[in-house]
Amino acid sequence: VPTFKLTIAYDGTAYLGWQRQTTGVTIQGLVEEAMARVTGADATVIGAGRTDAGVHALGQVASVAVETRLDAGEMRRALNAHLPRDVRVLEAETAPAGFHARYAARRKTYAYHLSTAPVVSPFERSYVWHHPGPLGRDAMRRALAALEGTHDFAAFQAAGSHPVETVRTLMRAALEPVGSWAVWAGAPASEASLLRLTFVADGFLRHMVRAIVGTVVEVGRDRLDAGEIAGILAGRDRRRAGPTAPAQGLCLVRVDYDENLE
Amino acid sequence: VPTFKLTIAYDGTAYLGWQRQTTGVTIQGLVEEAMARVTGADATVIGAGRTDAGVHALGQVASVAVETRLDAGEMRRALNAHLPRDVRVLEAETAPAGFHARYAARRKTYAYHLSTAPVVSPFERSYVWHHPGPLGRDAMRRALAALEGTHDFAAFQAAGSHPVETVRTLMRAALEPVGSWAVWAGAPASEASLLRLTFVADGFLRHMVRAIVGTVVEVGRDRLDAGEIAGILAGRDRRRAGPTAPAQGLCLVRVDYDENLE
């Protein structure tokens, strides 16, 4: 049975997230249905990141072992023919037998987009958290720096989550102003003021990025001091961190495996 | 009666274009309805560019003279409160009495986005023409260069259009590869290969940009030689130019007035 590695992009706006549910449409469900139509066989498609409802992906990676005579390029085209236009298989590759997109993932990159402009561009409306008004970027950067490294992130996981192991290594937590789609196309500068927070880690707890963003924005608003981050981490208490930022600003950008890392 | 200059962005996907129609929803219709709700008065909102159905805008400019006690900032907020999220007033300014967004426009900039990638990203699906496969960029650039300058553009207007004056000055017609939203956010490079064609002119005939893009793509596909462009212009015959490119790749980026030009 051949194994495939799929790189998938999706606009999560209309979906209940990656993971198959008994009610409601999910990305995993759509890809598995498309796979069944293409191959005639039922197969489980395993995603590297179990993105929540409304979260987007530019480079989700999934693995699937399925009986088929299609090669990888044919698989990509056939799946896309059975998927809605807001879910696209960007790439299909054959993978070694036993390849598991989640267990084998070494590093994931998430981006969170925040618009501080008075008005959100129609072209970004589904992909940013609109938080108008100034934010203290230097303080936010200090807060992000305090989160980098290997820490117990229990204070930044979804309330009610109880994974056995809450230690993760956050290799990068950065903030940068970016030109919006609009500025990028040469529009008037009034469309500026998009911020991107980028997070690279060996793994993320449920809601971890959104809890970090909610907390870092509290720092940017001067409601919390960057110096308190270390204490919040040490306290392991979700209630001491900030609110969970909205799902729609979050995007799974890429997943790296041994072969992508040096 | 105060006059306002509005800068408006819209995702044109769901609309019949700028201009008010007896049937169907248009941007002008939406802005005029919002204006009536906000001020209690009926007023005509004049757009600088009468974009077609499905065409987008990052910086449409509109003028309106309306009795109101609201200042420009209040006007912007009140209009946005009555507009759908895919239509946004980015800026409202007071303008001199008699300001007419169309007649006073000195220069307009349109962008056309073309994706040559095998798969179109979900994030660009409504904003590009998907034309998979290689295009000869150098030949396309020669064709664009042949169009720059002051010419009679009758060969590149909508079939059946008969304006009195078809001479326009195309100050810039350029092609550049651009990173997609995806590349821009750090996604895998498989998402590259977006091309942007930018057009700056003192005015555009109906369908002019789309006819030019359709023709230039024929050149990129080697079905037409860049050397034939001059003859097509001189022939003034729409049938000799290429097909009209799809509306969804087109975007009105900005409109310049005397005060923006040196």
Coordinates of N, CA and C in Angstrom, one line a residue, chain A residues 9-11 56-58 76 80 85-86 88-91 118-120 122-125 127 178-182 184-188 190-191 194 196 253-254, chain B residues 9-11 56-58 76 80 85-86 88-91 113 118-120 122-125 127 178-179 181-182 184-188 190-191 194 196 253-254:
Chain A
A9 N -3.4 23.5 1.7 CA -3.7 24.9 2.2 C -5.2 25.0 2.3
Y10 N -5.7 25.7 3.3 CA -7.1 25.9 3.4 C -7.5 27.2 4.0
D11 N -8.6 27.8 3.6 CA -9.2 28.9 4.2 C -10.2 28.3 5.2
H56 N -6.7 28.8 9.7 CA -6.3 28.6 8.3 C -5.0 27.8 8.2
A57 N -4.7 27.3 7.0 CA -3.4 26.6 6.8 C -2.9 27.0 5.4
L58 N -1.6 27.4 5.4 CA -0.9 27.6 4.2 C -0.1 26.3 3.8
R76 N -2.7 14.3 -6.6 CA -3.0 15.7 -6.3 C -4.1 16.3 -7.2
N80 N -7.9 17.4 -5.8 CA -8.4 18.8 -6.0 C -9.7 18.8 -6.8
R85 N -13.0 24.8 -3.5 CA -11.9 25.7 -3.9 C -11.2 26.3 -2.7
D86 N -11.8 26.3 -1.5 CA -11.1 26.8 -0.3 C -10.2 25.8 0.4
R88 N -7.1 23.2 -0.9 CA -6.3 22.7 -2.0 C -5.1 21.9 -1.6
V89 N -5.0 20.8 -2.3 CA -3.7 20.0 -2.1 C -2.7 20.7 -3.0
L90 N -1.7 21.3 -2.3 CA -0.7 22.0 -3.1 C 0.4 21.1 -3.7
E91 N 0.6 20.0 -2.9 CA 1.6 19.0 -3.3 C 1.3 17.7 -2.8
P118 N -7.6 51.4 11.7 CA -9.0 51.7 12.0 C -10.0 50.9 11.3
V119 N -9.6 50.6 10.0 CA -10.6 49.8 9.2 C -9.8 48.6 8.6
V120 N -10.4 47.5 8.6 CA -9.8 46.3 8.1 C -10.1 46.1 6.6
P122 N -11.2 44.6 3.1 CA -12.0 43.5 2.8 C -11.2 42.2 2.5
F123 N -10.0 42.4 2.0 CA -9.2 41.3 1.5 C -8.5 40.6 2.7
E124 N -8.5 41.2 3.9 CA -7.9 40.5 5.0 C -9.0 40.2 6.1
R125 N -10.2 40.5 5.8 CA -11.2 40.4 6.9 C -11.4 39.1 7.5
Y127 N -8.8 36.9 7.8 CA -7.5 36.3 8.2 C -6.8 37.1 9.3
V178 N 4.1 44.0 8.8 CA 4.1 43.6 7.4 C 3.2 44.4 6.5
G179 N 3.6 44.5 5.3 CA 2.6 45.2 4.4 C 1.5 44.3 4.1
S180 N 0.3 44.8 4.1 CA -0.9 44.0 3.8 C -0.9 43.7 2.4
W181 N -1.8 42.8 2.0 CA -2.0 42.5 0.6 C -2.2 43.8 -0.2
A182 N -2.8 44.7 0.4 CA -3.1 46.0 -0.2 C -1.9 46.8 -0.5
W184 N 1.0 45.8 -0.6 CA 1.8 44.9 -1.4 C 1.4 45.1 -2.9
A185 N 0.2 45.4 -3.1 CA -0.3 45.7 -4.5 C -0.2 47.1 -4.9
G186 N 0.4 48.0 -4.0 CA 0.6 49.4 -4.4 C -0.6 50.3 -4.0
A187 N -1.4 49.9 -3.0 CA -2.5 50.7 -2.6 C -2.0 51.8 -1.7
P188 N -2.9 52.8 -1.5 CA -2.6 53.9 -0.6 C -2.1 53.4 0.8
S190 N -2.8 54.2 3.7 CA -3.8 54.1 4.7 C -4.1 52.6 5.1
E191 N -3.7 51.7 4.2 CA -4.0 50.3 4.4 C -3.0 49.6 5.3
L194 N -0.5 46.2 9.6 CA -0.7 44.8 9.8 C 0.5 44.2 10.6
R196 N 2.5 40.8 12.1 CA 2.5 39.3 12.1 C 3.3 38.8 13.3
V253 N 1.5 27.7 9.0 CA 2.3 28.1 7.8 C 3.1 26.9 7.3
R254 N 3.7 26.2 8.1 CA 4.5 25.0 7.6 C 4.8 24.0 8.6
Chain B
A9 N -12.5 50.3 -0.4 CA -11.9 49.0 -0.9 C -13.1 48.0 -0.9
Y10 N -13.1 47.2 -1.9 CA -14.1 46.1 -1.9 C -13.6 44.8 -2.6
D11 N -14.1 43.7 -2.1 CA -14.0 42.4 -2.7 C -15.2 42.3 -3.6
H56 N -12.3 44.0 -8.3 CA -12.1 44.4 -7.0 C -11.5 45.8 -6.9
A57 N -11.5 46.4 -5.7 CA -10.8 47.7 -5.5 C -10.1 47.8 -4.2
L58 N -8.9 48.3 -4.3 CA -8.1 48.6 -3.0 C -8.2 50.0 -2.7
R76 N -17.1 58.2 8.0 CA -16.4 56.9 7.7 C -17.0 55.8 8.6
N80 N -19.4 52.6 7.4 CA -18.9 51.2 7.6 C -19.9 50.4 8.5
R85 N -19.1 43.6 5.2 CA -17.6 43.6 5.5 C -16.8 43.5 4.3
D86 N -17.3 43.1 3.2 CA -16.5 43.1 1.9 C -16.5 44.4 1.2
R88 N -15.5 48.4 2.4 CA -15.1 49.2 3.5 C -14.7 50.6 3.0
V89 N -15.2 51.6 3.7 CA -14.7 53.0 3.5 C -13.4 53.1 4.3
L90 N -12.2 53.2 3.6 CA -10.9 53.2 4.3 C -10.7 54.6 4.8
E91 N -11.2 55.6 4.1 CA -10.9 57.0 4.5 C -12.0 57.9 4.0
H113 N -3.7 40.3 -11.5 CA -3.0 39.2 -10.9 C -3.3 37.9 -11.7
P118 N 0.6 25.4 -10.7 CA -0.4 24.3 -11.0 C -1.6 24.4 -10.1
V119 N -1.5 24.8 -8.9 CA -2.7 24.9 -8.0 C -2.8 26.3 -7.4
V120 N -4.0 26.9 -7.4 CA -4.1 28.2 -6.9 C -4.4 28.1 -5.4
P122 N -6.0 28.8 -1.8 CA -7.3 29.2 -1.4 C -7.4 30.7 -1.1
F123 N -6.3 31.3 -0.7 CA -6.3 32.7 -0.3 C -6.3 33.6 -1.4
E124 N -6.0 33.1 -2.6 CA -6.0 34.0 -3.8 C -7.1 33.6 -4.8
R125 N -7.9 32.6 -4.5 CA -8.7 32.0 -5.5 C -9.7 33.0 -6.1
Y127 N -9.0 36.3 -6.5 CA -8.3 37.5 -6.9 C -7.3 37.3 -8.0
V178 N 5.5 38.3 -8.2 CA 5.3 38.8 -6.8 C 5.1 37.6 -5.9
G179 N 5.6 37.7 -4.7 CA 5.3 36.6 -3.8 C 3.8 36.6 -3.5
W181 N 0.5 35.9 -1.1 CA 0.2 36.0 0.3 C 0.9 34.9 1.1
A182 N 0.9 33.7 0.5 CA 1.5 32.6 1.2 C 3.0 32.7 1.3
W184 N 4.7 35.2 1.2 CA 4.8 36.4 2.1 C 4.7 36.0 3.6
A185 N 3.9 35.0 3.9 CA 3.7 34.6 5.3 C 4.7 33.5 5.6
G186 N 5.6 33.1 4.7 CA 6.6 32.1 5.0 C 6.2 30.7 4.7
A187 N 5.3 30.5 3.8 CA 4.8 29.2 3.4 C 5.9 28.5 2.5
P188 N 5.7 27.2 2.2 CA 6.6 26.5 1.3 C 6.6 27.2 -0.1
S190 N 6.4 26.2 -2.9 CA 5.4 25.6 -3.9 C 4.3 26.6 -4.2
E191 N 4.1 27.6 -3.3 CA 3.0 28.5 -3.6 C 3.4 29.7 -4.4
L194 N 3.2 33.9 -8.8 CA 2.1 34.9 -9.0 C 2.7 36.0 -9.9
R196 N 2.1 39.9 -11.4 CA 1.3 41.1 -11.4 C 1.6 42.0 -12.6
V253 N -6.4 49.8 -8.0 CA -5.5 50.0 -6.9 C -5.6 51.4 -6.3
R254 N -5.5 52.4 -7.2 CA -5.5 53.8 -6.7 C -5.9 54.8 -7.7

